Amino acid sequence: LVLPALTRVTLLGKSLRECQKIYIRLKDQLFDGRKRPYDSETLTKFIKDEIGAETTLADITGKRFIITTVMADKHPIRLHLFRNYTLPVDTEVAANLRFDDPKGEIRFWLQLFKSSNLRTLLSNELTIHCS
């Protein structure tokens, strides 16, 4: 569950070897036994320290990417796409397509939580809101 989120760190220019080292450090700090749930504050701090607390999707340049998730708090559940680029269309058209500005308020570390099952491992609820 953590590994898919961690592999997205390669988008920040980290090598696979660096990601492996990050994963091993995370394992040592977070997974201290078989008892679940794990401490969410430890994981949140670790991820913020590794990728930056203020890093947004727009900060990741050189590659265009889309990361998928669902908005399960909506009914019916709907697909949500995180992108690091803007559409070459009018702002109103982009809004009608539910295309969020990558320079918006969603930080990359929050997006990692939203698009993975990390929340199922954690001790306290991490609420993430997205428009």
mmCIF file with all atom_site columns, C-alpha atoms in Angstrom:
data_model
loop_
_atom_site.group_PDB
_atom_site.id
_atom_site.type_symbol
_atom_site.label_atom_id
_atom_site.label_alt_id
_atom_site.label_comp_id
_atom_site.label_asym_id
_atom_site.label_entity_id
_atom_site.label_seq_id
_atom_site.pdbx_PDB_ins_code
_atom_site.Cartn_x
_atom_site.Cartn_y
_atom_site.Cartn_z
_atom_site.occupancy
_atom_site.B_iso_or_equiv
_atom_site.pdbx_formal_charge
_atom_site.auth_seq_id
_atom_site.auth_comp_id
_atom_site.auth_asym_id
_atom_site.auth_atom_id
_atom_site.pdbx_PDB_model_num
ATOM 1   C CA . LEU A 1 1   ? 0.000   0.000  0.000   1.00 0.00 ? 1   LEU A CA 1
ATOM 2   C CA . VAL A 1 2   ? 2.835   2.395  0.779   1.00 0.00 ? 2   VAL A CA 1
ATOM 3   C CA . LEU A 1 3   ? 4.960   1.373  -2.187  1.00 0.00 ? 3   LEU A CA 1
ATOM 4   C CA . PRO A 1 4   ? 2.607   2.674  -4.929  1.00 0.00 ? 4   PRO A CA 1
ATOM 5   C CA . ALA A 1 5   ? 2.487   6.054  -3.190  1.00 0.00 ? 5   ALA A CA 1
ATOM 6   C CA . LEU A 1 6   ? 6.233   6.050  -2.730  1.00 0.00 ? 6   LEU A CA 1
ATOM 7   C CA . THR A 1 7   ? 6.919   5.272  -6.385  1.00 0.00 ? 7   THR A CA 1
ATOM 8   C CA . ARG A 1 8   ? 5.250   8.570  -7.257  1.00 0.00 ? 8   ARG A CA 1
ATOM 9   C CA . VAL A 1 9   ? 8.209   10.218 -5.554  1.00 0.00 ? 9   VAL A CA 1
ATOM 10  C CA . THR A 1 10  ? 10.165  9.361  -8.727  1.00 0.00 ? 10  THR A CA 1
ATOM 11  C CA . LEU A 1 11  ? 8.169   12.197 -10.297 1.00 0.00 ? 11  LEU A CA 1
ATOM 12  C CA . LEU A 1 12  ? 10.218  14.540 -8.097  1.00 0.00 ? 12  LEU A CA 1
ATOM 13  C CA . GLY A 1 13  ? 13.397  13.327 -9.779  1.00 0.00 ? 13  GLY A CA 1
ATOM 14  C CA . LYS A 1 14  ? 14.416  10.738 -7.205  1.00 0.00 ? 14  LYS A CA 1
ATOM 15  C CA . SER A 1 15  ? 16.007  7.562  -8.503  1.00 0.00 ? 15  SER A CA 1
ATOM 16  C CA . LEU A 1 16  ? 14.604  4.126  -7.795  1.00 0.00 ? 16  LEU A CA 1
ATOM 17  C CA . ARG A 1 17  ? 17.550  3.505  -5.444  1.00 0.00 ? 17  ARG A CA 1
ATOM 18  C CA . GLU A 1 18  ? 16.667  6.689  -3.505  1.00 0.00 ? 18  GLU A CA 1
ATOM 19  C CA . CYS A 1 19  ? 13.034  5.521  -3.308  1.00 0.00 ? 19  CYS A CA 1
ATOM 20  C CA . GLN A 1 20  ? 14.208  2.176  -1.967  1.00 0.00 ? 20  GLN A CA 1
ATOM 21  C CA . LYS A 1 21  ? 16.233  3.929  0.755   1.00 0.00 ? 21  LYS A CA 1
ATOM 22  C CA . ILE A 1 22  ? 13.231  6.112  1.624   1.00 0.00 ? 22  ILE A CA 1
ATOM 23  C CA . TYR A 1 23  ? 11.021  3.022  1.877   1.00 0.00 ? 23  TYR A CA 1
ATOM 24  C CA . ILE A 1 24  ? 13.466  1.262  4.204   1.00 0.00 ? 24  ILE A CA 1
ATOM 25  C CA . ARG A 1 25  ? 13.666  4.351  6.455   1.00 0.00 ? 25  ARG A CA 1
ATOM 26  C CA . LEU A 1 26  ? 9.861   4.531  6.459   1.00 0.00 ? 26  LEU A CA 1
ATOM 27  C CA . LYS A 1 27  ? 9.605   0.860  7.380   1.00 0.00 ? 27  LYS A CA 1
ATOM 28  C CA . ASP A 1 28  ? 11.949  1.378  10.318  1.00 0.00 ? 28  ASP A CA 1
ATOM 29  C CA . GLN A 1 29  ? 10.084  4.448  11.593  1.00 0.00 ? 29  GLN A CA 1
ATOM 30  C CA . LEU A 1 30  ? 6.457   3.492  10.982  1.00 0.00 ? 30  LEU A CA 1
ATOM 31  C CA . PHE A 1 31  ? 6.027   -0.259 10.864  1.00 0.00 ? 31  PHE A CA 1
ATOM 32  C CA . ASP A 1 32  ? 7.250   -1.101 14.348  1.00 0.00 ? 32  ASP A CA 1
ATOM 33  C CA . GLY A 1 33  ? 5.300   -4.314 14.715  1.00 0.00 ? 33  GLY A CA 1
ATOM 34  C CA . ARG A 1 34  ? 2.299   -6.234 13.481  1.00 0.00 ? 34  ARG A CA 1
ATOM 35  C CA . LYS A 1 35  ? -0.124  -4.054 15.404  1.00 0.00 ? 35  LYS A CA 1
ATOM 36  C CA . ARG A 1 36  ? -2.352  -1.843 13.266  1.00 0.00 ? 36  ARG A CA 1
ATOM 37  C CA . PRO A 1 37  ? -3.308  0.929  12.863  1.00 0.00 ? 37  PRO A CA 1
ATOM 38  C CA . TYR A 1 38  ? -0.002  2.749  12.526  1.00 0.00 ? 38  TYR A CA 1
ATOM 39  C CA . ASP A 1 39  ? 0.691   6.274  13.725  1.00 0.00 ? 39  ASP A CA 1
ATOM 40  C CA . SER A 1 40  ? -0.599  8.764  11.143  1.00 0.00 ? 40  SER A CA 1
ATOM 41  C CA . GLU A 1 41  ? 1.471   11.647 12.516  1.00 0.00 ? 41  GLU A CA 1
ATOM 42  C CA . THR A 1 42  ? 4.694   9.695  11.975  1.00 0.00 ? 42  THR A CA 1
ATOM 43  C CA . LEU A 1 43  ? 3.743   8.903  8.376   1.00 0.00 ? 43  LEU A CA 1
ATOM 44  C CA . THR A 1 44  ? 2.571   12.439 7.620   1.00 0.00 ? 44  THR A CA 1
ATOM 45  C CA . LYS A 1 45  ? 5.762   13.984 9.021   1.00 0.00 ? 45  LYS A CA 1
ATOM 46  C CA . PHE A 1 46  ? 7.926   11.468 7.157   1.00 0.00 ? 46  PHE A CA 1
ATOM 47  C CA . ILE A 1 47  ? 6.268   12.175 3.801   1.00 0.00 ? 47  ILE A CA 1
ATOM 48  C CA . LYS A 1 48  ? 6.352   15.949 4.303   1.00 0.00 ? 48  LYS A CA 1
ATOM 49  C CA . ASP A 1 49  ? 10.058  15.768 5.160   1.00 0.00 ? 49  ASP A CA 1
ATOM 50  C CA . GLU A 1 50  ? 10.826  13.675 2.070   1.00 0.00 ? 50  GLU A CA 1
ATOM 51  C CA . ILE A 1 51  ? 8.838   15.523 -0.602  1.00 0.00 ? 51  ILE A CA 1
ATOM 52  C CA . GLY A 1 52  ? 8.230   18.915 0.976   1.00 0.00 ? 52  GLY A CA 1
ATOM 53  C CA . ALA A 1 53  ? 5.205   20.143 2.862   1.00 0.00 ? 53  ALA A CA 1
ATOM 54  C CA . GLU A 1 54  ? 4.470   22.879 0.319   1.00 0.00 ? 54  GLU A CA 1
ATOM 55  C CA . THR A 1 55  ? 5.194   21.012 -2.938  1.00 0.00 ? 55  THR A CA 1
ATOM 56  C CA . THR A 1 56  ? 2.268   21.154 -5.365  1.00 0.00 ? 56  THR A CA 1
ATOM 57  C CA . LEU A 1 57  ? 1.710   19.173 -8.538  1.00 0.00 ? 57  LEU A CA 1
ATOM 58  C CA . ALA A 1 58  ? 2.681   22.259 -10.563 1.00 0.00 ? 58  ALA A CA 1
ATOM 59  C CA . ASP A 1 59  ? 6.163   22.089 -9.004  1.00 0.00 ? 59  ASP A CA 1
ATOM 60  C CA . ILE A 1 60  ? 6.793   18.800 -10.803 1.00 0.00 ? 60  ILE A CA 1
ATOM 61  C CA . THR A 1 61  ? 7.995   19.686 -14.284 1.00 0.00 ? 61  THR A CA 1
ATOM 62  C CA . GLY A 1 62  ? 9.533   17.841 -17.195 1.00 0.00 ? 62  GLY A CA 1
ATOM 63  C CA . LYS A 1 63  ? 6.872   15.135 -17.361 1.00 0.00 ? 63  LYS A CA 1
ATOM 64  C CA . ARG A 1 64  ? 3.116   15.344 -17.723 1.00 0.00 ? 64  ARG A CA 1
ATOM 65  C CA . PHE A 1 65  ? 1.205   12.922 -15.576 1.00 0.00 ? 65  PHE A CA 1
ATOM 66  C CA . ILE A 1 66  ? -2.258  12.090 -14.318 1.00 0.00 ? 66  ILE A CA 1
ATOM 67  C CA . ILE A 1 67  ? -2.972  10.315 -11.047 1.00 0.00 ? 67  ILE A CA 1
ATOM 68  C CA . THR A 1 68  ? -6.431  8.844  -10.591 1.00 0.00 ? 68  THR A CA 1
ATOM 69  C CA . THR A 1 69  ? -8.557  8.543  -7.484  1.00 0.00 ? 69  THR A CA 1
ATOM 70  C CA . VAL A 1 70  ? -12.245 8.544  -6.624  1.00 0.00 ? 70  VAL A CA 1
ATOM 71  C CA . MET A 1 71  ? -14.258 10.989 -4.569  1.00 0.00 ? 71  MET A CA 1
ATOM 72  C CA . ALA A 1 72  ? -16.054 8.527  -2.323  1.00 0.00 ? 72  ALA A CA 1
ATOM 73  C CA . ASP A 1 73  ? -17.626 11.277 -0.219  1.00 0.00 ? 73  ASP A CA 1
ATOM 74  C CA . LYS A 1 74  ? -19.792 12.249 -3.220  1.00 0.00 ? 74  LYS A CA 1
ATOM 75  C CA . HIS A 1 75  ? -22.862 10.388 -4.375  1.00 0.00 ? 75  HIS A CA 1
ATOM 76  C CA . PRO A 1 76  ? -22.585 8.882  -6.849  1.00 0.00 ? 76  PRO A CA 1
ATOM 77  C CA . ILE A 1 77  ? -18.878 8.213  -6.405  1.00 0.00 ? 77  ILE A CA 1
ATOM 78  C CA . ARG A 1 78  ? -16.953 9.955  -9.141  1.00 0.00 ? 78  ARG A CA 1
ATOM 79  C CA . LEU A 1 79  ? -13.536 9.817  -10.709 1.00 0.00 ? 79  LEU A CA 1
ATOM 80  C CA . HIS A 1 80  ? -11.083 12.569 -9.827  1.00 0.00 ? 80  HIS A CA 1
ATOM 81  C CA . LEU A 1 81  ? -7.901  13.246 -11.787 1.00 0.00 ? 81  LEU A CA 1
ATOM 82  C CA . PHE A 1 82  ? -4.848  15.009 -10.407 1.00 0.00 ? 82  PHE A CA 1
ATOM 83  C CA . ARG A 1 83  ? -2.675  16.535 -13.147 1.00 0.00 ? 83  ARG A CA 1
ATOM 84  C CA . ASN A 1 84  ? 0.501   18.580 -13.091 1.00 0.00 ? 84  ASN A CA 1
ATOM 85  C CA . TYR A 1 85  ? -0.354  20.597 -16.190 1.00 0.00 ? 85  TYR A CA 1
ATOM 86  C CA . THR A 1 86  ? -3.080  22.967 -17.327 1.00 0.00 ? 86  THR A CA 1
ATOM 87  C CA . LEU A 1 87  ? -5.413  22.420 -20.251 1.00 0.00 ? 87  LEU A CA 1
ATOM 88  C CA . PRO A 1 88  ? -4.855  24.578 -23.338 1.00 0.00 ? 88  PRO A CA 1
ATOM 89  C CA . VAL A 1 89  ? -8.445  25.868 -23.113 1.00 0.00 ? 89  VAL A CA 1
ATOM 90  C CA . ASP A 1 90  ? -10.347 28.725 -21.531 1.00 0.00 ? 90  ASP A CA 1
ATOM 91  C CA . THR A 1 91  ? -10.543 28.699 -17.716 1.00 0.00 ? 91  THR A CA 1
ATOM 92  C CA . GLU A 1 92  ? -14.341 28.335 -17.819 1.00 0.00 ? 92  GLU A CA 1
ATOM 93  C CA . VAL A 1 93  ? -14.125 25.304 -20.113 1.00 0.00 ? 93  VAL A CA 1
ATOM 94  C CA . ALA A 1 94  ? -11.528 23.728 -17.807 1.00 0.00 ? 94  ALA A CA 1
ATOM 95  C CA . ALA A 1 95  ? -13.802 24.335 -14.807 1.00 0.00 ? 95  ALA A CA 1
ATOM 96  C CA . ASN A 1 96  ? -16.743 22.674 -16.596 1.00 0.00 ? 96  ASN A CA 1
ATOM 97  C CA . LEU A 1 97  ? -14.508 19.649 -17.192 1.00 0.00 ? 97  LEU A CA 1
ATOM 98  C CA . ARG A 1 98  ? -13.695 19.629 -13.448 1.00 0.00 ? 98  ARG A CA 1
ATOM 99  C CA . PHE A 1 99  ? -10.067 20.281 -14.267 1.00 0.00 ? 99  PHE A CA 1
ATOM 100 C CA . ASP A 1 100 ? -8.323  21.557 -11.142 1.00 0.00 ? 100 ASP A CA 1
ATOM 101 C CA . ASP A 1 101 ? -5.488  24.039 -11.341 1.00 0.00 ? 101 ASP A CA 1
ATOM 102 C CA . PRO A 1 102 ? -2.283  22.163 -10.399 1.00 0.00 ? 102 PRO A CA 1
ATOM 103 C CA . LYS A 1 103 ? -1.109  25.324 -8.625  1.00 0.00 ? 103 LYS A CA 1
ATOM 104 C CA . GLY A 1 104 ? -4.105  25.002 -6.307  1.00 0.00 ? 104 GLY A CA 1
ATOM 105 C CA . GLU A 1 105 ? -4.240  24.206 -2.639  1.00 0.00 ? 105 GLU A CA 1
ATOM 106 C CA . ILE A 1 106 ? -3.759  20.439 -2.848  1.00 0.00 ? 106 ILE A CA 1
ATOM 107 C CA . ARG A 1 107 ? -0.217  19.642 -1.802  1.00 0.00 ? 107 ARG A CA 1
ATOM 108 C CA . PHE A 1 108 ? 1.564   16.655 -3.328  1.00 0.00 ? 108 PHE A CA 1
ATOM 109 C CA . TRP A 1 109 ? 1.792   14.861 0.022   1.00 0.00 ? 109 TRP A CA 1
ATOM 110 C CA . LEU A 1 110 ? -2.003  15.179 0.457   1.00 0.00 ? 110 LEU A CA 1
ATOM 111 C CA . GLN A 1 111 ? -2.536  13.844 -3.045  1.00 0.00 ? 111 GLN A CA 1
ATOM 112 C CA . LEU A 1 112 ? -0.475  10.777 -2.126  1.00 0.00 ? 112 LEU A CA 1
ATOM 113 C CA . PHE A 1 113 ? -2.901  10.064 0.697   1.00 0.00 ? 113 PHE A CA 1
ATOM 114 C CA . LYS A 1 114 ? -5.977  10.680 -1.463  1.00 0.00 ? 114 LYS A CA 1
ATOM 115 C CA . SER A 1 115 ? -4.895  8.359  -4.243  1.00 0.00 ? 115 SER A CA 1
ATOM 116 C CA . SER A 1 116 ? -3.789  5.389  -2.155  1.00 0.00 ? 116 SER A CA 1
ATOM 117 C CA . ASN A 1 117 ? -4.955  3.146  0.631   1.00 0.00 ? 117 ASN A CA 1
ATOM 118 C CA . LEU A 1 118 ? -2.562  4.709  3.118   1.00 0.00 ? 118 LEU A CA 1
ATOM 119 C CA . ARG A 1 119 ? -5.502  5.976  5.149   1.00 0.00 ? 119 ARG A CA 1
ATOM 120 C CA . THR A 1 120 ? -6.551  2.402  5.957   1.00 0.00 ? 120 THR A CA 1
ATOM 121 C CA . LEU A 1 121 ? -3.303  1.868  7.857   1.00 0.00 ? 121 LEU A CA 1
ATOM 122 C CA . LEU A 1 122 ? -3.472  4.941  10.060  1.00 0.00 ? 122 LEU A CA 1
ATOM 123 C CA . SER A 1 123 ? -4.424  5.499  13.674  1.00 0.00 ? 123 SER A CA 1
ATOM 124 C CA . ASN A 1 124 ? -6.482  8.658  13.294  1.00 0.00 ? 124 ASN A CA 1
ATOM 125 C CA . GLU A 1 125 ? -8.580  9.984  10.467  1.00 0.00 ? 125 GLU A CA 1
ATOM 126 C CA . LEU A 1 126 ? -6.907  12.253 7.969   1.00 0.00 ? 126 LEU A CA 1
ATOM 127 C CA . THR A 1 127 ? -9.635  14.266 6.288   1.00 0.00 ? 127 THR A CA 1
ATOM 128 C CA . ILE A 1 128 ? -8.776  15.610 2.871   1.00 0.00 ? 128 ILE A CA 1
ATOM 129 C CA . HIS A 1 129 ? -11.123 17.893 1.008   1.00 0.00 ? 129 HIS A CA 1
ATOM 130 C CA . CYS A 1 130 ? -11.076 18.424 -2.718  1.00 0.00 ? 130 CYS A CA 1
ATOM 131 C CA . SER A 1 131 ? -13.418 20.550 -4.811  1.00 0.00 ? 131 SER A CA 1
#
